[in-house]
Structure formats: structure tokens, C-alpha cells
């Protein structure tokens, strides 16, 4: 077609895995009727196989690599949709490159489902028009709240932020209750005042738990509409809020990790609260870190970003220590309130009742006696982690996973109880066997305790006390978690039992005691990040105690950590509230053994019905990688990149079964790739992936860049 007008092909991003097709963008012909309407960032409907899909125009071109006779034409242009800004396409491109995925695999899932569904041919009114009508900004409380005057440390931090011009990463490091949220809100408010139509993005780890945050933020920005984005929203609401953000009608956007991929045309500032939280890392699909993408986004858009935490991730702390991030410290709680004292209770040789040492039981009784609240923390939901046969040693293993099925009580807490065995990994459920499946013995015993059994035991230890539980099982019922939290605030609860969920951001005024039941899990784990996570969790849980402004109450607040290793250094740092000491010591260890943030990792995971197939795939993958490194790569590999591949900066470790080998009936193995710098790692991965796609294997595989769990 010699006289094709310029730009008559559209390169369209579609949500198909690059693993299968090897391509990322697909060419479609732009027929003259659409020639004016199609722009980079336009939404189009394209034929795909026998069906149709919504795609995004990533590029326009006057030629196609494909035989033009085979290029199919676009079906429609969604001209009611907002043209997505180049800044967003650039962020998507960065994300796709960095995590080695297709452009469409990143772009399309970032768009609410309602909006990326091809419209029915005769649909009345577009999905966009409906979403526009539906948007109702997060409602403020009755009266707009007036901010408290900031203290000196807050003012110092705010001054630095207000002076920030262009891109810069700031770490706001402050203990729980030190007033970080106030600093964010003051800063964002000033940014909005300075930028006539500017937008600000506030990322939080888990918004479903804290609807009051949106209300609080809305109250502080009565003049600006606030959009909220998280995966728990109804489809219609998500589309409405997303569109309001994209069209600039919402100037404040609060959301969980997925919000980092919302196109914000007038972005002026970003806050990532609790930046260390693991939920910022997506664990399926494109395994991106929303925190890292937020930093990349801030850099591309030349805007300042604040990462806030009481216990920053070691990656972030390292960058702050190196001076790459600006460290802003809020060393004290607001009003100078002391942090509660932390005591270690040695479990060795103690007779426990309901997992609690006598000292812990006494402490609970004392707090309740004064009319105060106690929080009992255990990071295990369900009734008991395993059911066992006393006769033959049978254990309630999951048939599909290398894990035990957990005994759960279902139905009401009072009244006849029913139990089920549930796998926390594959969700398989079964009735509790009446007799041992192996030997017929009728005595089946629950071993250990989860939140439900602890709740039950506490009810026996403290009869007549009001006990409430909060964990993911409770939270499954919409509104139930909030009910527990409200009851605790209202003083209608004496003892709170729960998992990490209780640790997140709640300000219980009458809470003067925290007991961490089982704290040893992270001390000797094979996962090198376990101590870091454990420290953060305990610090956060401990931070729930003594938040009332009443000094006497703060003074008698206690945090008890039950442990069999009271002399472990981690507890020493914790007792001294010495995050910096802990973090520096962890960094020294990691440097010694060559772990992140001193080295850079990517993990190739493979799974197959049988382990040998997964391992065999990884062995081939390793071989393919080594021949690339030896310079025997596929032809066409640019010389420069071949050089960097030969560089011994990249190491391929041996394939090994994953710690939890079997999951949902498939067996899993992994191969770790390590490098001393990001650049050679990514150069290697870029060359390696096409070679992996060519391997013949029944194994399914994915790549995880900067994996959090190894
Ligand atoms: P963080 O986010 O560090 O845990 P918050 O910002 O939530 O801390 O502050 C904890 C509590 O202290 C909140 O109730 C907040 O309203 C209050 N607060 C924060 N800063 C001040 C201040 N300068 N004066 C009085 N109260 C404050
Ligand atoms: Zn048995
Ligand atoms: Zn299972």
C-alpha cells in the first residue's frame, strides 16, 4: 500500500501475557473514518481472535512490521473516554520494562473493569458517561476539622518539604503517634494551594480497614473533592472515582497500591504512608512495588515524594543513610508522650494458660481492673493451626499444598460450634473427620492456638469481660471490622484479640496493655527479611498502647512480648525503641553476606504438576542464561549488551524447590538471579526472557523482580 497516509497504523496495548505472545503491542489499521479520532492514549475496540477487546493506543505509525494485508482494522474509537496522558504512558512503559512484562499487561489491569469492557453494539449511554454521573467525592465530616498547631519537629519537617522543588525523595521517620499524618496533610494542603489545578496522591497500605481516613482527609480539604481507590470498592464506584481522578475533577486521591497506576494529569506531590508495608508489593500478575513505582513516577513527573514510616524498609533506610533520600525525623510522640515500656516475658519453664504466661495474665487483670483495655496479639487466625490424632500421629495436612489445614470454628461464637478444616494457601475446605482417617481413633486434638481459640480461652480466664476479635475472617463480612473498631473506641470492649489487622493505625484511647503472644516466629526464619518484618510488626502493635493524652495512663502503659529467646538482640533494640540501631545492624549483616539492598535480585519461579518438571525447566533456564553469558546468545543481541552479560556481575544460583513446595496441587521451584547492580541485572533479564519463551516445557513460570519473599 504505497499511498497509505502517515500514521495509519495504531500500536495497541491489549491485556495478554507477553509470555505467550512475545509481543507487547499489536498493530491495527486506522481506517479513514477514525483518522482524526485516534491519538496516542486513545481507547479503541479491536478484533482479537473471534472476539473484541478494549485496547489503548500506545503509538501511531506509518508502517507496520507485519504484512499489511494481515493487519486488521480498528473496530471503534471510544471517543467518550479521556485520552490518557503521555506522562501515564511513560510510567506504564517504565513499569513494563522494569518488571519485564508487556505494556498492555500493565496498562489494562490498571483500568477499572467496567471501563475496559467492550461496549455492547447497541448500548445506550457509554460506561464513561455513567461513571461521570456516579462520582460522589468522599464525604467530609459535618464540620471541617481545624488542624492542630504543629510542634517543632513537625514544623522542621514541613519546612523542608515546602522548600522542595521538583523531584526529591523524603523519608519521614517517626514513631507511631509522632504526628506523621499531620505533616502529610499540612504539606498536601499547601501543595494544593500553590498549584491551581494540582493533584496529590496519598498511598496507604490497606484502606478497606480505615474508611475514617478518607473522612478525615475529606474534612481537611473541604474545597477539593477526594477520590478513593482500592480493590474493595464496588465496580461502579471504582470506575467513578478513577475517572474523576483521570479527568482532574478529584484533586486528592487516596488509595492502595493500585492507585499508583491511576493516570493523574496534574500530579504535584505523592505521599506513601507506612512505606515498609509488604502489601505495597503486588503478589500476582505484574509483581510491582507500588512504593518503588511511586518513586519512579515522582522522578518522571519531577515532583516531591514523602515516604513515611516508624520502621522504614531497609531498602529505604539504606538510601536515607546514603543521602539519596532526605531524612526527616519526628523522634517523639506528640505532646512528648512516652512510648510504653517494653518487657520481655521468658516463656521457658513457665506453665502457660491459653498461651499466656502468669505475668501476662496478671497484667491483663490489672489493666481491666482499672477499667482500661488490653490487646492480645497473635499472628495466626483460625482456631488451631493443625488437628492431630493422638493415636497414630496423623496431622491435618492439605492434600494440595505442603501445609496443614487449619481448624476453624464457623458460625456464631456462642451456641453449638461447628468446625471446618481450611487451607490458608489454596482455600480448600473440608469437614472435620469424625475419626482419624488413618487409624480410626476418635480422639482428634487441636494443636496450638489461633485467634479463635485464644478468644475462647480468654473468655474462660476473664469471665464476664467483653472480648472482641479482629482478623481476616471477621473482616470478610463487609463492615464487621469497622464494627469491632468502633466498639473498641466506644469503650464497649475490654479485651481485643487479633492479628496484625489490629496494628494498623487505630487510636484506642483506653488501651494500656499490649501482649504479643508468640513473637519468636521471625527470629530464626530462613527468610532473611523475617526479622525486619517482625520488628516492624511488634513496633507497630506496641504503638497501640498508651495513646491517650492522659499522662498517668501513658505512664502505666505496658507492652509485653512473650518469648523463649529473651536475650535475642532484636528484643533489645525493640525495648529501647531503637529502630536505627536495629536497622544499621541488619544492614551490616546483609552487607556481610551480600543481600539486598547491597545486591539486586530477581526470582524465576516455575510450577508444574510434579516437582521434577519445574526443576527441569529451571535447569534449562539456567543453562540458557549461562550460554548467554558465555557470549553464545542469539544472533542480533547487541554487542554492548553482550558485553554486560559477560560481566560476572550477574550470578545464577541453582534451582531449588520453594520453601512451600506444593501449592494448590502444583509443585514449585525457583531460581535466584543476583547482581551487584541493577543495570547488568536488567540487561541480563532482557536477553534471557526471549530464550525462556523458547524453552519447551509444560512448566508455568513467572519472573519476580525485587522479590520480597524468597
Ligand atoms: P502518626 O501518623 O505518626 O501515627 P498522627 O499524625 O496520626 O501520628 O498523630 C497522632 C495523634 O496526635 C492524632 O490524633 C493527631 O490528631 C494528633 N496530633 C498530631 N500532631 C499534633 C499536634 N501538633 N498537636 C496536637 N495533636 C497532634
Ligand atoms: Zn490416627
Ligand atoms: Zn492447600
Tab-separated table of C-alpha atoms in Angstrom, residues 38-44 55-59 81-86 88-89:
chain	number	residue	atom	x	y	z
A	38	UNK	CA	-7.167	8.124	17.065
A	39	UNK	CA	-4.410	9.629	19.138
A	40	UNK	CA	-1.731	8.203	21.351
A	41	UNK	CA	-3.620	7.489	24.587
A	42	UNK	CA	-6.963	6.863	22.845
A	43	UNK	CA	-9.178	3.947	23.765
A	44	UNK	CA	-10.135	1.669	20.929
A	55	UNK	CA	-7.133	-1.567	23.967
A	56	UNK	CA	-5.108	1.608	24.329
A	57	UNK	CA	-3.220	3.261	21.517
A	58	UNK	CA	0.385	3.352	22.652
A	59	UNK	CA	1.874	4.576	19.367
A	81	UNK	CA	-13.149	8.157	27.095
A	82	UNK	CA	-10.428	10.506	28.344
A	83	UNK	CA	-7.297	10.429	26.193
A	84	UNK	CA	-4.670	9.089	28.592
A	85	UNK	CA	-1.786	11.485	29.145
A	86	UNK	CA	1.748	10.841	27.843
A	88	UNK	CA	0.999	7.980	32.303
A	89	UNK	CA	2.054	6.052	29.217
